[in-house]
Tab-separated table of C-alpha atoms and ligand atoms in Angstrom:
chain	number	residue	atom	x	y	z
Y	1	GLU	CA	-17.097	-0.566	-6.342
Y	2	VAL	CA	-16.612	-0.318	-2.746
Y	3	ILE	CA	-13.572	-2.569	-1.285
Y	4	ILE	CA	-12.893	-1.475	2.289
Y	5	GLU	CA	-15.119	0.613	4.255
Y	6	ALA	CA	-13.718	1.939	7.992
Y	7	ARG	CA	-16.549	2.992	9.999
Y	8	ARG	CA	-15.783	4.933	13.088
Y	9	ILE	CA	-12.624	2.888	13.705
Y	10	GLY	CA	-10.943	3.349	16.985
Y	11	LYS	CA	-7.829	1.794	18.203
Y	12	ASP	CA	-6.114	2.523	21.735
Y	13	TYR	CA	-2.664	1.474	23.094
Y	14	GLY	CA	-3.172	0.769	26.526
Y	15	ASN	CA	-4.527	4.487	27.739
Y	16	VAL	CA	-3.290	6.178	24.579
Y	17	THR	CA	-6.049	6.756	22.104
Y	18	ALA	CA	-4.098	6.445	18.651
Y	19	LEU	CA	-7.329	6.481	16.601
Y	20	ALA	CA	-10.825	7.609	17.358
Y	21	ASP	CA	-14.028	7.778	14.971
Y	22	VAL	CA	-12.204	7.483	11.847
Y	23	SER	CA	-14.181	6.689	8.831
Y	24	THR	CA	-13.140	6.343	4.962
Y	25	THR	CA	-13.539	4.047	1.820
Y	26	VAL	CA	-11.432	2.478	-0.504
Y	27	ARG	CA	-12.965	2.176	-3.694
Y	28	ALA	CA	-11.617	-0.042	-6.788
Y	29	GLY	CA	-10.025	2.178	-9.259
Y	30	GLU	CA	-9.819	4.832	-6.838
Y	31	VAL	CA	-6.733	6.516	-4.969
Y	32	THR	CA	-7.734	7.138	-1.284
Y	33	CYS	CA	-5.112	9.191	0.582
Y	34	VAL	CA	-4.604	9.572	4.150
Y	35	LEU	CA	-2.835	12.625	5.465
Y	36	GLY	CA	-1.593	13.992	8.537
Y	37	ASP	CA	1.448	14.994	10.519
Y	38	ASN	CA	3.999	12.898	12.629
Y	39	GLY	CA	1.703	11.284	15.512
Y	40	ALA	CA	-1.683	11.747	13.429
Y	41	GLY	CA	-2.667	8.055	13.716
Y	42	LYS	CA	-1.699	7.178	9.923
Y	43	SER	CA	0.487	4.293	10.790
Y	44	THR	CA	-2.035	2.887	13.066
Y	45	PHE	CA	-5.037	3.295	10.726
Y	46	ILE	CA	-2.937	1.140	8.080
Y	47	LYS	CA	-1.945	-1.501	10.544
Y	48	VAL	CA	-5.822	-1.912	11.293
Y	49	LEU	CA	-6.615	-2.244	7.763
Y	50	SER	CA	-3.851	-4.489	6.694
Y	51	GLY	CA	-4.327	-6.902	9.816
Y	52	VAL	CA	-1.374	-6.008	11.803
Y	53	HIS	CA	-3.500	-4.494	14.612
Y	54	ARG	CA	-7.242	-5.084	15.339
Y	55	HIS	CA	-9.243	-2.040	15.847
Y	56	ASP	CA	-11.040	-1.262	19.638
Y	57	HIS	CA	-14.145	0.432	17.999
Y	58	GLY	CA	-15.954	0.436	15.055
Y	59	GLU	CA	-16.115	-1.895	12.080
Y	60	LEU	CA	-13.913	-2.914	9.436
Y	61	VAL	CA	-16.205	-3.822	6.080
Y	62	VAL	CA	-14.456	-5.518	3.164
Y	63	ASP	CA	-16.686	-6.849	0.199
Y	64	GLY	CA	-19.904	-6.018	1.897
Y	65	GLU	CA	-19.191	-7.891	5.132
Y	66	PRO	CA	-17.375	-6.941	8.667
Y	67	VAL	CA	-14.172	-8.679	9.250
Y	68	VAL	CA	-11.878	-8.682	12.121
Y	69	PHE	CA	-8.333	-9.958	10.551
Y	70	ASP	CA	-6.534	-11.935	12.974
Y	71	GLY	CA	-3.202	-11.184	11.220
Y	72	PRO	CA	-1.767	-9.543	8.168
Y	73	ARG	CA	-2.050	-12.890	6.185
Y	74	ALA	CA	-5.802	-12.522	6.537
Y	75	ALA	CA	-5.907	-9.438	5.212
Y	76	LEU	CA	-3.492	-10.793	2.278
Y	77	GLU	CA	-6.237	-13.336	1.599
Y	78	ARG	CA	-8.666	-10.570	0.495
Y	79	GLY	CA	-6.471	-9.175	-1.769
Y	80	ILE	CA	-4.948	-6.244	0.716
Y	81	ALA	CA	-1.292	-6.007	0.518
Y	82	THR	CA	1.021	-3.416	2.021
Y	83	VAL	CA	4.118	-1.895	0.735
Y	84	HIS	CA	6.120	-0.567	3.445
Y	85	GLN	CA	8.786	1.606	3.620
Y	86	ASP	CA	11.375	-0.790	4.060
Y	87	LEU	CA	9.892	-2.658	0.938
Y	88	ALA	CA	10.796	-6.062	2.326
Y	89	MET	CA	13.457	-6.436	-0.165
Y	90	VAL	CA	17.047	-8.000	0.046
Y	91	PRO	CA	19.395	-5.558	-1.660
Y	92	LEU	CA	22.050	-8.069	-2.492
Y	93	MET	CA	19.443	-10.232	-4.366
Y	94	PRO	CA	18.631	-9.834	-8.110
Y	95	ILE	CA	15.521	-8.083	-8.926
Y	96	TRP	CA	13.840	-11.039	-10.157
Y	97	ARG	CA	14.653	-13.136	-6.811
Y	98	ASN	CA	12.967	-10.372	-4.908
Y	99	PHE	CA	10.090	-10.189	-7.269
Y	100	PHE	CA	9.376	-13.880	-6.210
Y	101	LEU	CA	10.305	-13.659	-2.729
Y	102	GLY	CA	7.001	-12.763	-1.618
Y	103	SER	CA	5.164	-15.544	-3.610
Y	104	GLU	CA	6.200	-17.726	-0.668
Y	105	LEU	CA	5.233	-15.590	2.190
Y	106	THR	CA	1.965	-14.239	0.630
Y	107	ARG	CA	0.062	-16.377	-2.124
Y	108	GLY	CA	1.413	-19.662	-0.950
Y	109	ARG	CA	2.569	-20.626	-4.724
Y	110	GLY	CA	4.923	-23.011	-3.746
Y	111	PRO	CA	8.408	-22.859	-3.224
Y	112	LEU	CA	10.661	-20.942	-5.727
Y	113	ARG	CA	12.149	-24.114	-7.342
Y	114	ARG	CA	8.836	-25.192	-9.027
Y	115	LEU	CA	9.011	-22.161	-11.317
Y	116	ASP	CA	12.313	-22.269	-13.754
Y	117	VAL	CA	14.770	-19.227	-13.449
Y	118	ALA	CA	14.301	-18.016	-17.073
Y	119	ARG	CA	10.379	-17.969	-16.610
Y	120	MET	CA	10.665	-15.670	-13.283
Y	121	ARG	CA	13.004	-13.407	-14.945
Y	122	ALA	CA	10.565	-13.283	-17.822
Y	123	ILE	CA	7.589	-12.738	-15.905
Y	124	THR	CA	9.293	-10.062	-13.703
Y	125	ARG	CA	10.424	-7.944	-16.720
Y	126	ALA	CA	7.144	-8.312	-18.398
Y	127	GLU	CA	5.187	-7.047	-15.012
Y	128	LEU	CA	7.966	-4.313	-14.645
Y	129	LEU	CA	7.345	-3.241	-18.390
Y	130	ARG	CA	3.557	-2.845	-17.627
Y	131	MET	CA	4.396	-0.306	-14.972
Y	132	GLY	CA	6.526	1.522	-17.449
Y	133	ILE	CA	9.765	0.245	-16.229
Y	134	ASP	CA	12.200	-1.320	-18.878
Y	135	LEU	CA	14.804	-3.258	-17.045
Y	136	ARG	CA	16.703	-5.439	-19.597
Y	137	ASP	CA	18.878	-6.808	-16.729
Y	138	VAL	CA	16.579	-8.556	-13.791
Y	139	ASP	CA	19.680	-9.972	-12.667
Y	140	GLN	CA	21.224	-6.840	-11.137
Y	141	PRO	CA	20.682	-6.506	-7.135
Y	142	VAL	CA	17.745	-4.946	-6.070
Y	143	GLY	CA	20.100	-2.243	-4.347
Y	144	THR	CA	21.175	-0.819	-7.669
Y	145	LEU	CA	18.203	0.497	-8.185
Y	146	SER	CA	16.961	3.971	-7.530
Y	147	GLY	CA	14.333	4.377	-4.620
Y	148	GLY	CA	11.462	5.292	-7.259
Y	149	GLU	CA	12.459	1.631	-9.059
Y	150	ARG	CA	12.542	-0.125	-5.977
Y	151	GLN	CA	9.052	1.036	-4.874
Y	152	SER	CA	7.779	0.232	-8.217
Y	153	VAL	CA	9.106	-3.554	-8.097
Y	154	ALA	CA	7.233	-3.596	-4.651
Y	155	ILE	CA	4.251	-2.510	-6.349
Y	156	ALA	CA	4.459	-4.932	-9.293
Y	157	ARG	CA	5.157	-7.652	-7.005
Y	158	ALA	CA	1.940	-6.914	-4.995
Y	159	VAL	CA	-0.137	-6.701	-8.291
Y	160	HIS	CA	1.509	-9.502	-10.095
Y	161	PHE	CA	0.287	-11.858	-6.868
Y	162	GLY	CA	-3.020	-10.750	-6.784
Y	163	ALA	CA	-3.256	-7.594	-4.727
Y	164	ARG	CA	-6.850	-5.823	-5.134
Y	165	VAL	CA	-5.723	-3.103	-2.620
Y	166	LEU	CA	-2.230	-1.784	-2.382
Y	167	ILE	CA	-1.641	0.060	1.101
Y	168	LEU	CA	1.279	2.367	0.440
Y	169	ASP	CA	3.247	3.611	3.554
Y	170	GLU	CA	4.742	6.748	2.922
Y	171	PRO	CA	6.209	5.780	-0.626
Y	172	THR	CA	7.323	9.104	-1.444
Y	173	ALA	CA	8.824	10.477	1.800
Y	174	ALA	CA	12.298	9.513	1.059
Y	175	LEU	CA	12.498	10.384	-2.480
Y	176	GLY	CA	13.457	13.372	-4.377
Y	177	VAL	CA	10.924	15.336	-6.639
Y	178	LYS	CA	12.276	13.732	-9.591
Y	179	GLN	CA	11.656	9.812	-8.083
Y	180	ALA	CA	8.497	10.867	-5.791
Y	181	GLY	CA	7.147	11.741	-9.761
Y	182	VAL	CA	8.123	8.362	-10.454
Y	183	VAL	CA	6.330	6.670	-7.975
Y	184	LEU	CA	2.872	8.917	-8.532
Y	185	ARG	CA	2.806	7.701	-11.732
Y	186	TYR	CA	2.897	4.026	-10.807
Y	187	ILE	CA	0.038	4.908	-8.440
Y	188	VAL	CA	-1.999	6.222	-11.119
Y	189	GLY	CA	-1.004	3.343	-12.997
Y	190	ALA	CA	-1.960	0.861	-10.496
Y	191	ARG	CA	-5.651	2.979	-10.264
Y	192	GLU	CA	-6.007	2.540	-14.115
Y	193	ARG	CA	-5.722	-1.361	-13.581
Y	194	GLY	CA	-8.583	-1.316	-11.285
Y	195	LEU	CA	-6.772	-1.232	-8.003
Y	196	GLY	CA	-7.763	0.211	-4.902
Y	197	VAL	CA	-4.915	2.369	-3.563
Y	198	VAL	CA	-4.558	3.790	-0.059
Y	199	PHE	CA	-1.989	6.337	-0.242
Y	200	ILE	CA	-0.336	7.311	3.206
Y	201	THR	CA	1.374	10.545	2.974
Y	202	HIS	CA	2.488	13.712	5.015
Y	203	ASN	CA	2.768	15.627	1.807
Y	204	PRO	CA	-0.502	17.101	0.315
Y	205	HIS	CA	1.606	18.275	-2.639
Y	206	HIS	CA	1.880	14.094	-3.306
Y	207	ALA	CA	-1.745	13.835	-2.459
Y	208	HIS	CA	-3.341	16.243	-4.504
Y	209	PRO	CA	-2.551	15.213	-8.076
Y	210	VAL	CA	-3.480	11.565	-7.739
Y	211	GLY	CA	-6.005	11.368	-5.004
Y	212	ASP	CA	-9.689	10.673	-5.414
Y	213	ARG	CA	-10.560	10.835	-1.981
Y	214	PHE	CA	-8.787	12.339	1.287
Y	215	LEU	CA	-9.018	11.408	4.767
Y	216	LEU	CA	-7.409	14.131	6.858
Y	217	LEU	CA	-5.953	12.807	10.285
Y	218	ASN	CA	-4.669	14.819	13.211
Y	219	ARG	CA	-3.926	13.745	16.546
Y	220	GLY	CA	-5.926	10.458	15.799
Y	221	ARG	CA	-9.014	12.076	14.855
Y	222	SER	CA	-10.569	12.701	11.333
Y	223	LEU	CA	-10.510	16.279	10.168
Y	224	GLY	CA	-12.848	14.880	7.011
Y	225	ASP	CA	-13.047	12.435	4.601
Y	226	PHE	CA	-13.693	13.896	1.337
Y	227	ALA	CA	-14.450	12.815	-2.236
Y	228	ARG	CA	-12.281	14.839	-4.962
Y	229	GLY	CA	-14.529	18.102	-5.855
Y	230	GLU	CA	-16.351	17.469	-2.245
Y	231	VAL	CA	-13.513	19.647	-0.266
Y	232	ASP	CA	-14.881	22.979	-1.481
Y	233	ARG	CA	-18.053	22.333	0.431
Y	234	ALA	CA	-16.223	21.533	3.484
Y	235	GLU	CA	-16.311	23.882	6.821
B	301	ADP	P1	1.773	8.563	12.384
B	301	ADP	O1	1.756	7.361	11.458
B	301	ADP	O2	0.822	9.616	11.711
B	301	ADP	O3	2.937	9.274	12.634
B	301	ADP	P2	1.131	6.538	14.706
B	301	ADP	O4	-0.186	5.927	14.216
B	301	ADP	O5	2.193	5.906	14.308
B	301	ADP	O6	1.047	7.901	13.799
B	301	ADP	O7	0.726	7.373	15.979
B	301	ADP	C1	-0.588	7.685	16.631
B	301	ADP	C2	-0.565	7.886	17.921
B	301	ADP	O8	-0.520	6.556	18.898
B	301	ADP	C3	1.129	8.557	18.701
B	301	ADP	O9	0.952	9.214	19.582
B	301	ADP	C4	1.746	7.433	18.578
B	301	ADP	O10	2.772	7.992	19.268
B	301	ADP	C5	1.048	6.562	19.546
B	301	ADP	N1	1.522	4.947	19.239
B	301	ADP	C6	1.829	4.549	17.856
B	301	ADP	N2	2.234	3.071	18.343
B	301	ADP	C7	1.989	3.057	19.421
B	301	ADP	C8	2.497	1.758	20.433
B	301	ADP	N3	2.527	0.716	19.806
B	301	ADP	N4	2.295	2.041	21.634
B	301	ADP	C9	1.792	3.298	22.241
B	301	ADP	N5	1.578	4.332	21.439
B	301	ADP	C10	1.684	4.190	20.104
B	302	ADP	P1	6.286	5.460	11.367
B	302	ADP	O1	7.260	6.699	11.241
B	302	ADP	O2	6.351	4.263	10.278
B	302	ADP	O3	4.696	5.970	11.826
B	302	ADP	P2	7.323	5.191	14.266
B	302	ADP	O4	8.575	5.515	13.847
B	302	ADP	O5	6.229	6.108	14.582
B	302	ADP	O6	6.641	4.332	12.793
B	302	ADP	O7	7.121	3.989	14.732
B	302	ADP	C1	7.741	2.910	14.824
B	302	ADP	C2	7.012	1.642	15.463
B	302	ADP	O8	6.879	2.016	17.121
B	302	ADP	C3	5.534	1.400	15.218
B	302	ADP	O9	5.484	-0.185	15.329
B	302	ADP	C4	4.962	1.956	16.101
B	302	ADP	O10	3.469	1.649	16.170
B	302	ADP	C5	5.560	1.695	17.640
B	302	ADP	N1	5.385	3.240	18.390
B	302	ADP	C6	5.241	4.499	17.724
B	302	ADP	N2	4.910	5.552	18.735
B	302	ADP	C7	4.958	4.547	19.824
B	302	ADP	C8	4.746	5.069	21.262
B	302	ADP	N3	4.663	6.079	21.726
B	302	ADP	N4	4.891	3.849	22.347
B	302	ADP	C9	5.392	2.867	21.888
B	302	ADP	N5	5.599	2.373	20.655
B	302	ADP	C10	5.194	3.332	19.521
């Protein structure tokens, strides 16, 4: 099932062409990897997908209809959630509070006090367990978690609040091998739960084991958009 189709997307910043003619597909239960070095246009591409920037050329098609997002909220309403490198978490706040912090901002489920604390703790624990993280103490501050664990809290949070597509912005970039491996497992877990994942990375070694589709960017242009197994036939 195709969720997002980017068709020949172009984006200019003034007279800088950050993206030209970039196409790819995001399907439920698949991981689309966006690969490229610094300046390739990866950030610009996910800003278009997540409604932060409007594209200047091409078509963004969601659930079969062309869309023009007028902001990140519009993308969220279609279930397109972004997990940024900075994760939008407050390090000194307990894990469970961080987990529900997004709920006011994203899904409009009302103020924190409408759910009781015990219930929020239980939901947080259960959702993390589904991602394979066993944290008995969700009262500890987020700042005490490892980088990989923080990423997984952010991913679990987006999934809990209704994301159908997860856009992960360099989730493994700042991590060592072991923590990167942890995050790669969550990516596979999200795919197994039927989410579409857009995995931005400059590291082909991280993309390779989890990717179903690969968009290769270089200086704002596409070097290819391949399904796994199709790469061998590429020029
Ligand atoms: P990446 O995320 O792959 O490093 P970016 O999307 O950040 O690439 O950048 C693509 C190109 O667009 C780069 O040449 C960058 O300098 C330029 N660029 C990005 N954002 C802006 C901006 N707000 N204004 C002007 N140029 C920008
Ligand atoms: P990232 O590493 O996530 O791609 P950058 O450090 O490249 O982020 O960019 C940080 C912010 O500055 C982004 O919002 C980007 O759009 C903007 N930016 C990047 N390059 C330029 C540029 N050449 N001119 C103006 N803004 C830029």
